[in-house]
Short mmCIF file of C-alpha atoms in Angstrom, two decimals:
data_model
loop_
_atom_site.label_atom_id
_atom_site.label_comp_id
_atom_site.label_asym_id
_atom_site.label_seq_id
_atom_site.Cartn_x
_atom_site.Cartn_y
_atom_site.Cartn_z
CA UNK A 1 8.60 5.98 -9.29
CA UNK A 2 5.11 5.60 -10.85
CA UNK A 3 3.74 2.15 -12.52
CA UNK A 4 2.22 4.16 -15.08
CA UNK A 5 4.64 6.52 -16.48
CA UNK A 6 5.37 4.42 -19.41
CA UNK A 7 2.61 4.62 -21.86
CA UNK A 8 3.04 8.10 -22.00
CA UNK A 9 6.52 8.24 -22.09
CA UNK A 10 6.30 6.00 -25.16
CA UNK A 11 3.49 7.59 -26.83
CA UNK A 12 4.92 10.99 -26.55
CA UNK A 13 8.41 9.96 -27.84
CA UNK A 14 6.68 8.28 -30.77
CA UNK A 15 4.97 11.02 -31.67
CA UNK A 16 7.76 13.52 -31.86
CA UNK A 17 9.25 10.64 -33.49
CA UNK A 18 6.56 10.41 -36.45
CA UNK A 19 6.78 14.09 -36.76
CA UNK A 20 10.39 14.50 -38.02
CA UNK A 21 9.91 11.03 -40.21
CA UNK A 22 7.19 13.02 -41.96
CA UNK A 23 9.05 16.17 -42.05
CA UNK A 24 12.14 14.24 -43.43
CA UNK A 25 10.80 12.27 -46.19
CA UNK A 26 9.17 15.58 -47.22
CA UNK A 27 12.03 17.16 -47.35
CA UNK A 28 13.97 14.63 -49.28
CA UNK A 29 10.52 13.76 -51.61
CA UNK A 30 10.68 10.49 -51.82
CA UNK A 31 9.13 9.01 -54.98
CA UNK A 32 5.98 7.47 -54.79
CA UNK A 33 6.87 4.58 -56.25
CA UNK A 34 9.38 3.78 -53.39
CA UNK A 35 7.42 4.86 -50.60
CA UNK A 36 4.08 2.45 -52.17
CA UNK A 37 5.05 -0.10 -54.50
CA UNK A 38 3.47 0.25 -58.35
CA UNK A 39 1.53 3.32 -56.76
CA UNK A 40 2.51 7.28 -56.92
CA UNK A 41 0.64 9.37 -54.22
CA UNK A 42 0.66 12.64 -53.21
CA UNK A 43 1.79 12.37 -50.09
CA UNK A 44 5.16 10.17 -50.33
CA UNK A 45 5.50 9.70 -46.67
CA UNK A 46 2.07 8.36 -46.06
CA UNK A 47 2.63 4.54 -46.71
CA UNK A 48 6.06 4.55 -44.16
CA UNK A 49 4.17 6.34 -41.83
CA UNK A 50 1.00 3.39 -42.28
CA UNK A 51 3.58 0.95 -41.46
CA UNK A 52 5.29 2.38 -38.28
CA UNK A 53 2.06 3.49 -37.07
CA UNK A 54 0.44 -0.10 -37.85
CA UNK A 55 3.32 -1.73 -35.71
CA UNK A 56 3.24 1.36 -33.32
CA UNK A 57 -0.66 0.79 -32.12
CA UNK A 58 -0.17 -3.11 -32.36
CA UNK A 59 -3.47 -4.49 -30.02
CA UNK A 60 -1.13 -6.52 -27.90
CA UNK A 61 2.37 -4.28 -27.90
CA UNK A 62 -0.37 -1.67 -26.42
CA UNK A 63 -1.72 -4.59 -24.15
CA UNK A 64 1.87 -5.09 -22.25
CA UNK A 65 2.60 -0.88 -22.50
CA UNK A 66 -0.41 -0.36 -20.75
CA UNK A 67 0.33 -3.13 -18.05
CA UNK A 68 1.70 -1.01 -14.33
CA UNK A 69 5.64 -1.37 -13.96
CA UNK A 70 8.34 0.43 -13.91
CA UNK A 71 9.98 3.33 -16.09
CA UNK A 72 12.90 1.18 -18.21
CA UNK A 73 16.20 2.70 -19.02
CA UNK A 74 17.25 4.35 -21.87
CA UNK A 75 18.60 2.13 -23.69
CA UNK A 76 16.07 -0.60 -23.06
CA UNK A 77 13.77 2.36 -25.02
CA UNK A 78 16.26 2.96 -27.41
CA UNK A 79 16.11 -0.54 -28.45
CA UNK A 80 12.19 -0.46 -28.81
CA UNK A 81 12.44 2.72 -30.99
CA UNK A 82 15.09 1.17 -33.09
CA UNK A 83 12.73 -1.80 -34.17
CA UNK A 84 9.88 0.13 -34.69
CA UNK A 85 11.75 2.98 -37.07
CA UNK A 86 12.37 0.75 -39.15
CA UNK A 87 9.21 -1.43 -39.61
CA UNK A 88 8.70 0.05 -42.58
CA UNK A 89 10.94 -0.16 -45.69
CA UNK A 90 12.85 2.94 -44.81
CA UNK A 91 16.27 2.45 -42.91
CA UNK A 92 18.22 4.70 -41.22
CA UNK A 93 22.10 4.17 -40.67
CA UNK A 94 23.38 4.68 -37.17
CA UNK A 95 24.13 8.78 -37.48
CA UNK A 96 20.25 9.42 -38.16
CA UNK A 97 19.41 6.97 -35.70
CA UNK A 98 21.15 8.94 -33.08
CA UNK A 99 19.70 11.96 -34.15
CA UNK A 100 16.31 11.08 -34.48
CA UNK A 101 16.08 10.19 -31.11
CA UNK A 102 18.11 12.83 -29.73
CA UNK A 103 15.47 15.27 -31.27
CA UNK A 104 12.80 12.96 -29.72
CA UNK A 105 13.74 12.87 -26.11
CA UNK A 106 14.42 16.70 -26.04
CA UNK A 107 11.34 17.79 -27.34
CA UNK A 108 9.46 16.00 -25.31
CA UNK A 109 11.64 16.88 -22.05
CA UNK A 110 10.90 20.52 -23.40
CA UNK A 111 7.22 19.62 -23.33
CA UNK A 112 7.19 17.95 -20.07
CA UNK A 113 9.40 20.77 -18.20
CA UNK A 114 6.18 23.36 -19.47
CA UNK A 115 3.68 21.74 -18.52
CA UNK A 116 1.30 24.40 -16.62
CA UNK A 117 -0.26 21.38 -13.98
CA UNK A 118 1.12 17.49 -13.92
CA UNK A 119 -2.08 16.41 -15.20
CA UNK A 120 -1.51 18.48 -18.79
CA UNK A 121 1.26 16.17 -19.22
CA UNK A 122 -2.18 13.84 -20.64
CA UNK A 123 -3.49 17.03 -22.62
CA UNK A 124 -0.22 16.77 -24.52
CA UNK A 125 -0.10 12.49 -25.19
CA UNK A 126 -3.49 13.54 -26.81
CA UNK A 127 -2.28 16.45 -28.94
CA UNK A 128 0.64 13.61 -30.16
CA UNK A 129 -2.30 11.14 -30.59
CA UNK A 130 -4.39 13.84 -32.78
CA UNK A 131 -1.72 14.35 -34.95
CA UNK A 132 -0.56 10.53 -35.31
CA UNK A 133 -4.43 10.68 -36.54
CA UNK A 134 -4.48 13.01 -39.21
CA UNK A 135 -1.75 11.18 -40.59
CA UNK A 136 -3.59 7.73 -40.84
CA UNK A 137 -6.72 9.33 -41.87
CA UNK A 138 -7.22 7.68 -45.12
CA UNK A 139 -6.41 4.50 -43.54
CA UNK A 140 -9.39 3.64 -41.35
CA UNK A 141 -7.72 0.06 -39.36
CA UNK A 142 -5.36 1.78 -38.54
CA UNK A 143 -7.35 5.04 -37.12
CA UNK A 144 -9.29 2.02 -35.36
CA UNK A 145 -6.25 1.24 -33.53
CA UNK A 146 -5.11 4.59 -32.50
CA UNK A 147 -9.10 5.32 -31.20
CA UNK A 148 -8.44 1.96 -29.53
CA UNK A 149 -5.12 3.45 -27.38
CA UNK A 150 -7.32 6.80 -26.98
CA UNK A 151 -10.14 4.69 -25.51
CA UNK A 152 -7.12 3.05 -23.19
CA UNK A 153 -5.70 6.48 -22.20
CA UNK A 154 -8.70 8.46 -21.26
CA UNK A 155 -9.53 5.16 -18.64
CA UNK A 156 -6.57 4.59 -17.36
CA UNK A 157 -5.46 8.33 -16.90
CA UNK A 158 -8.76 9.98 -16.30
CA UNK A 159 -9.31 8.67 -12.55
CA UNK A 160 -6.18 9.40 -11.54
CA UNK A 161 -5.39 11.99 -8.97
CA UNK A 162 -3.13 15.13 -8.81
CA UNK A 163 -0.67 13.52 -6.81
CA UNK A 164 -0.75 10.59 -9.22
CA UNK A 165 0.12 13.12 -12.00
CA UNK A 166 2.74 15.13 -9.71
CA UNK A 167 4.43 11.39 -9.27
CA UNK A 168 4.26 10.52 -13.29
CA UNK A 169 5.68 13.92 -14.27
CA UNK A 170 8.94 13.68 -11.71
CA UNK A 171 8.75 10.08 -12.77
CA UNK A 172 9.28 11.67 -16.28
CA UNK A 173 11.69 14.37 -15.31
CA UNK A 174 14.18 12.06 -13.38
CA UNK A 175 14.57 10.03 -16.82
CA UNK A 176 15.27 13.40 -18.68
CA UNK A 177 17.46 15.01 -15.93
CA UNK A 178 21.16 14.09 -17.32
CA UNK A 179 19.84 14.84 -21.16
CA UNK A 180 21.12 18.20 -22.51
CA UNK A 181 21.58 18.01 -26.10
CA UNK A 182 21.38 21.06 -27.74
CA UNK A 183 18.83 21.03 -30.53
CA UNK A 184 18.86 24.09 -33.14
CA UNK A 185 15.35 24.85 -33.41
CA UNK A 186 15.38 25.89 -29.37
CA UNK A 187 18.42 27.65 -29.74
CA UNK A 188 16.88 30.18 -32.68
CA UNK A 189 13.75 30.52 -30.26
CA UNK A 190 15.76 31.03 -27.49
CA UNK A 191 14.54 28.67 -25.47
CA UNK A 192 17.42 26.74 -24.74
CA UNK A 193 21.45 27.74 -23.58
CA UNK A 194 24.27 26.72 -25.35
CA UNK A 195 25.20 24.42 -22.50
CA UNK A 196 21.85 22.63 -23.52
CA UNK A 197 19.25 23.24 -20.79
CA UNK A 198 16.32 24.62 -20.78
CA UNK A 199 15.18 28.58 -20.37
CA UNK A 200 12.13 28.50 -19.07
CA UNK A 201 9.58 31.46 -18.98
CA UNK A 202 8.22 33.47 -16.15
CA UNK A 203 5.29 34.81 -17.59
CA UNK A 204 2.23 33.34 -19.89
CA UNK A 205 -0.94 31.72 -18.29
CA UNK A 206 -1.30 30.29 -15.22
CA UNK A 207 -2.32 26.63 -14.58
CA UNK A 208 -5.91 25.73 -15.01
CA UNK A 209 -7.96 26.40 -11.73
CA UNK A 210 -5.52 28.50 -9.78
CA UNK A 211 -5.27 32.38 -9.68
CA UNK A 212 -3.13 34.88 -11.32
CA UNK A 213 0.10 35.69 -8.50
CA UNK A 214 0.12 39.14 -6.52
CA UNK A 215 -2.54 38.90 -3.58
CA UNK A 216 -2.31 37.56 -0.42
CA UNK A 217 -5.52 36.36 1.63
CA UNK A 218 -5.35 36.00 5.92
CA UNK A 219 -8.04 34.36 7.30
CA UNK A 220 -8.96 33.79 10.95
CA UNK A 221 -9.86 30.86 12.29
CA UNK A 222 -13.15 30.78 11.58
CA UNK A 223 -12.24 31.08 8.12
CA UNK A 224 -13.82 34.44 6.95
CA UNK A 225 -11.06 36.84 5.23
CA UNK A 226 -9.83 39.57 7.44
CA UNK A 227 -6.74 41.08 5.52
CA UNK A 228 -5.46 41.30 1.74
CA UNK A 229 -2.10 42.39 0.89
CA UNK A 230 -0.62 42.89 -2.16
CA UNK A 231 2.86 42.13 -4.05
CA UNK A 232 4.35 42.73 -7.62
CA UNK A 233 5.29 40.07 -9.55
CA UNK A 234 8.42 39.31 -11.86
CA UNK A 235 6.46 38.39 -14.37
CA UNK A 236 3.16 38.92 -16.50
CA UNK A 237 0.52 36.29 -15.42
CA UNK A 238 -2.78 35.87 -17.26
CA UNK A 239 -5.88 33.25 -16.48
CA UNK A 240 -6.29 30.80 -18.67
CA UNK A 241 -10.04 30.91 -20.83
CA UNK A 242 -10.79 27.44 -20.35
CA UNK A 243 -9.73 23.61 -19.53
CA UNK A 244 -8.14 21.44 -21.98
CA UNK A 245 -10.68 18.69 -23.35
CA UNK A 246 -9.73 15.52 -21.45
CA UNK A 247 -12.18 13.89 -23.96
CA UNK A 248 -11.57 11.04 -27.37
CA UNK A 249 -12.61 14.50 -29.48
CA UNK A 250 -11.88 17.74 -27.82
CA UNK A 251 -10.53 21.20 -27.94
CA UNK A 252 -6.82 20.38 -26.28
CA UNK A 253 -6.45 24.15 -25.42
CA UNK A 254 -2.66 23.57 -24.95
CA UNK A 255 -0.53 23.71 -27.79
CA UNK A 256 2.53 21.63 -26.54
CA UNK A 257 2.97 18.45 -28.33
CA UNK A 258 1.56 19.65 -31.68
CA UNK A 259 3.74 19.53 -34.53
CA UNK A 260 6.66 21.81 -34.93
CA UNK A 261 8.20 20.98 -37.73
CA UNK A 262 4.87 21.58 -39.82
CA UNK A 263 7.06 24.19 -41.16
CA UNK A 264 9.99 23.23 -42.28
CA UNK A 265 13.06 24.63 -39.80
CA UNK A 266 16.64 23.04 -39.28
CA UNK A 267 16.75 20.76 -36.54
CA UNK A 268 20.42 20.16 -36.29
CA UNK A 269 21.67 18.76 -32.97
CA UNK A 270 24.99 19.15 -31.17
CA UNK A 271 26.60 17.81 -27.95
CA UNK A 272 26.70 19.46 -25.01
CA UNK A 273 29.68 19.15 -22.48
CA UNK A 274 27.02 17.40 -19.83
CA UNK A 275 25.95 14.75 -22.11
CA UNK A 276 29.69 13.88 -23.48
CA UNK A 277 30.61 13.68 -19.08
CA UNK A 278 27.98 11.75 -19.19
CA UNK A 279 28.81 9.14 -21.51
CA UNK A 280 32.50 9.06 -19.85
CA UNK A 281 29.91 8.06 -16.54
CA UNK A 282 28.69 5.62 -17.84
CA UNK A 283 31.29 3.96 -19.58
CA UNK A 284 33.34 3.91 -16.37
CA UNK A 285 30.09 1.77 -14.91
CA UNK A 286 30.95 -1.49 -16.48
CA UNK A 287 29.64 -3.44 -13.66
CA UNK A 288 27.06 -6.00 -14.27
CA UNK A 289 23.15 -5.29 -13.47
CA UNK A 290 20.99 -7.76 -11.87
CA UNK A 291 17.94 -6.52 -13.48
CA UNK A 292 19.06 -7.30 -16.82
CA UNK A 293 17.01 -10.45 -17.02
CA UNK A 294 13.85 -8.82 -16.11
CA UNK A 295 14.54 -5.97 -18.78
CA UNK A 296 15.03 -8.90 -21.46
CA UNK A 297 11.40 -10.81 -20.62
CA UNK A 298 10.08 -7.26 -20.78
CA UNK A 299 11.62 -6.19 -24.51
CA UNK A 300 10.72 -9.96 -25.44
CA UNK A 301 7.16 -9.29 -24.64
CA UNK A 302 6.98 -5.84 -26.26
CA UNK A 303 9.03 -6.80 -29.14
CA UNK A 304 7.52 -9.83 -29.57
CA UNK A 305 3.69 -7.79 -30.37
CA UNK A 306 6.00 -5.52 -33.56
CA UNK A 307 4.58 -7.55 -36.73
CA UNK A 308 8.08 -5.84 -38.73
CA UNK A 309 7.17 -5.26 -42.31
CA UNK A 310 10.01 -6.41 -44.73
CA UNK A 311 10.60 -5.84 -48.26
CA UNK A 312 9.01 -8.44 -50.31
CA UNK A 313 10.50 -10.15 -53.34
CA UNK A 314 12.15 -8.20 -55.47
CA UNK A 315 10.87 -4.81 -53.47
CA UNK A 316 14.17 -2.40 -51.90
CA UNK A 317 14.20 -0.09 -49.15
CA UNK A 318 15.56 3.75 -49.12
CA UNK A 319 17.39 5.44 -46.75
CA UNK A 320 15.78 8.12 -44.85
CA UNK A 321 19.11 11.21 -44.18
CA UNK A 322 18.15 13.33 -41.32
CA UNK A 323 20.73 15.40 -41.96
CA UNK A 324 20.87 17.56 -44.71
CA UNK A 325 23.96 16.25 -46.91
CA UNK A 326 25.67 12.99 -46.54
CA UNK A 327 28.58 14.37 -45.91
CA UNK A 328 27.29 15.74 -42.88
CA UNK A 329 25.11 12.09 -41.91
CA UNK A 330 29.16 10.91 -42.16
CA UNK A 331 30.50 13.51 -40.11
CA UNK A 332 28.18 13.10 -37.59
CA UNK A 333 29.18 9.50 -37.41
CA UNK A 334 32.62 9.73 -36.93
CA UNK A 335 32.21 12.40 -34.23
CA UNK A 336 29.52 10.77 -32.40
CA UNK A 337 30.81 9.51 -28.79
CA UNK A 338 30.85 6.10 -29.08
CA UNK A 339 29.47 5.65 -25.78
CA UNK A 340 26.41 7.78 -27.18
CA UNK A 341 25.93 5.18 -29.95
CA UNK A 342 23.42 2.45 -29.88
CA UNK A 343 23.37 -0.50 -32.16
CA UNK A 344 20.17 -1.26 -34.20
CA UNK A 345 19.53 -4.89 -32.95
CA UNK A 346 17.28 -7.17 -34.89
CA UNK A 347 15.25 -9.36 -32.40
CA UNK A 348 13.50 -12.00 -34.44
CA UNK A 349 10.45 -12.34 -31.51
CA UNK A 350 7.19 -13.66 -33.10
CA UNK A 351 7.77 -17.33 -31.77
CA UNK A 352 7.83 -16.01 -27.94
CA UNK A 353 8.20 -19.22 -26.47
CA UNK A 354 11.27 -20.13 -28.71
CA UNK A 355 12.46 -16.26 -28.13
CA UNK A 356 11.70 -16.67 -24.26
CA UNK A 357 13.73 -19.99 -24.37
CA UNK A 358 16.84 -18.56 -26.68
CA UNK A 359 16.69 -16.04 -23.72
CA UNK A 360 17.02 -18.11 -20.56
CA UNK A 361 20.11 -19.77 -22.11
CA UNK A 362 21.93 -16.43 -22.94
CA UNK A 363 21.21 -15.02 -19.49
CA UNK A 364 22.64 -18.71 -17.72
CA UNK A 365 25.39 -18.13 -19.06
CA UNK A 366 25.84 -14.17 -17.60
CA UNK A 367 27.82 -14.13 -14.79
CA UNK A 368 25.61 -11.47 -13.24
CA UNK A 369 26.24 -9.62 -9.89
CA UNK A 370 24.66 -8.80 -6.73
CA UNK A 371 22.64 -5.79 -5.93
CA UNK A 372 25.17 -3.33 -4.48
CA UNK A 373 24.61 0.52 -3.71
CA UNK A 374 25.18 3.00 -6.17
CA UNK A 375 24.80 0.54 -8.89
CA UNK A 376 24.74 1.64 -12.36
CA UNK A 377 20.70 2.71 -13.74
CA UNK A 378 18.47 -0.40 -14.94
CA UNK A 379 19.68 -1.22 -18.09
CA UNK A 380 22.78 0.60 -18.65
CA UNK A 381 24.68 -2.71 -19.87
CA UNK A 382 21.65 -3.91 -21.58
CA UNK A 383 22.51 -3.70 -24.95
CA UNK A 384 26.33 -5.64 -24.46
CA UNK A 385 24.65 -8.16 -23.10
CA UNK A 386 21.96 -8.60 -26.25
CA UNK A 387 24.68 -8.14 -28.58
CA UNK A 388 25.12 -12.10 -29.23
CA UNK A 389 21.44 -11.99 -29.81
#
């Protein structure tokens, strides 16, 4: 597993996840006057987004992201995502939730599974991170910070090797492997089975710096070409024109990870068999995890960087409705496996000595197991035990 998967698995999610926000509270046009108090703009999603993006690029939540460790579960994520979609005044009950990040995590599994070389899987944090700007760009603190976490990416990720990469992206996949929720944008495209995986293509370009499929070279061993051969190919290969710009300000080249829901489109989701065996999985896996404590200290660190805007005074929130009726918000609800449900947990974690201390007394009094093989993935009980929290 790579140390340094998880800056880009977080930036990526959050961008997909700023994407439907936007889309959403454009589609439901919410008044100015509730998205910025005693102001009307013309953009009503623009002072939500400030907020989440604010708390998103927080100096030192990016400080601990950036540090190497290991890829957290799912539900240690969840958590994260949770607190930070809702550091705005916009709340979302626990169907939208579940939605929101469904669409997240398959997008960007889509994104990942195309990626023409490893190292693209970079080109497409920075087509997120272009995007996240053009939202702020009225708002230049905030366009500081996100130039700050460019700055971060480009030397940290840069130097890296293509092995390096190779590791991150199977890093990546292993996380996404047992997620198949079918999402109705990739089913209209095509793109995706009704038993929620992937349909990936066969033709298009090729990755940067290799050649177009159908001749074979032999050498002798002197190395000076002695034979070609030639094959046919299933599929209809092209070179690409040029390399992605690796650079703050650059032409990307590769379009995955740009916005697509800049038109508006349905993005429905449904469950596939896989993920509701899944959940069945993992509720059978009740047994305790040993690494619990170490996935606590880390959420208290990250969480405890999220400056959470609340409503002040006399000032109320609005619900953000992913879905495009309440009735259908409901329904989803009441059909949602509750194994697949998370709970939004409020972790109050600007004191993090008093948060670090609350912590060490919850966990002594865990009665937490041994190591044993074929124990359940880090974090899968995670958010039982933080439910006295």
């Amino acid at each position: 597993m790579s140390v340094r998967t998880l800056p880009l698995l977080f930036l990526n999610l959050g961008g997909e996840m700023l994407y439907i926000l936007d889309q959403r509270l454009r589609a439901q046009s919410i008044p100015g006057e509730k998205a910025r108090k005693g102001e009307r703009c013309a953009a009503p999603s623009a002072p939500v987004m400030n907020d989440i993006i604010s708390t998103m690029f927080n100096r030192k939540f990016m400080e601990e992201l950036f540090k190497p460790q290991d890829l957290y579960s799912k539900k240690a994520l969840r958590t994260v995502y949770d607190r930070l979609a809702h550091a705005s005044i916009m709340r979302l009950n626990q169907a939208s939730m579940d939605k929101l990040y469904d669409l997240m995590t398959m997008a960007f599994k889509y994104q990942v599974l195309l990626c023409p070389r490893p190292r693209d899987i970079l080109l497409v944090t920075f087509n997120h991170l272009d995007a996240i700007k053009d939202f702020i760009s009225d708002s230049p603190g905030i366009l500081n910070q996100v130039d700050e976490t460019f700055r971060r990416l480009i030397e940290t990720y840069n130097p890296l090797s293509d092995g390096e990469f190779q590791l991150i992206r199977q890093t990546l996949l292993i996380f996404f492997q047992d997620m198949h929720i079918r999402v109705s944008i990739f089913l209209k495209d095509k793109v995706q089975n009704s038993n929620g995986r992937f349909v990936l293509p066969i033709s298009g370009p090729v990755p940067w710096g290799t050649e177009v499929p159908g001749l074979i070279r032999i050498f002798n061993p002197k190395g000076v070409e002695v034979k070609r051969a030639e094959f046919s190919t299933a599929g209809n290969y092209v070179t690409p024109q040029r390399e992605g710009s690796f650079e703050l300000y650059g032409d990307r080249v590769l379009k995955l990870g740009t916005n697509m829901y800049s038109v508006t489109r349905p993005v429905e989701t449904h469950m596939s068999g896989s993920s509701k065996n899944l959940a069945s999985q993992a509720k059978e896996n009740i047994a305790p995890n040993p690494l619990a404590k170490e996935e606590l200290n880390f959420l208290a660190r990250l969480l405890g960087g999220l400056d959470i805007q609340k409503p002040a005074g006399g000032e109320s929130g609005f619900r953000l409705n992913l879905f495009t009726t309440d009735e259908e918000e409901e329904h989803a609800a009441q059909t949602r496996p509750e194994e697949l449900s998370y709970k939004v947990i409020n972790i109050e974690a600007t004191q993090e000595p008093a948060r670090r201390a609350e912590l060490s007394r919850i966990l002594g009094e865990l009665d937490v197991a041994e190591p044993r093989p074929g124990s359940a993935e880090k974090g899968e009980d995670l958010l039982a035990l933080m439910d006295g929290l």
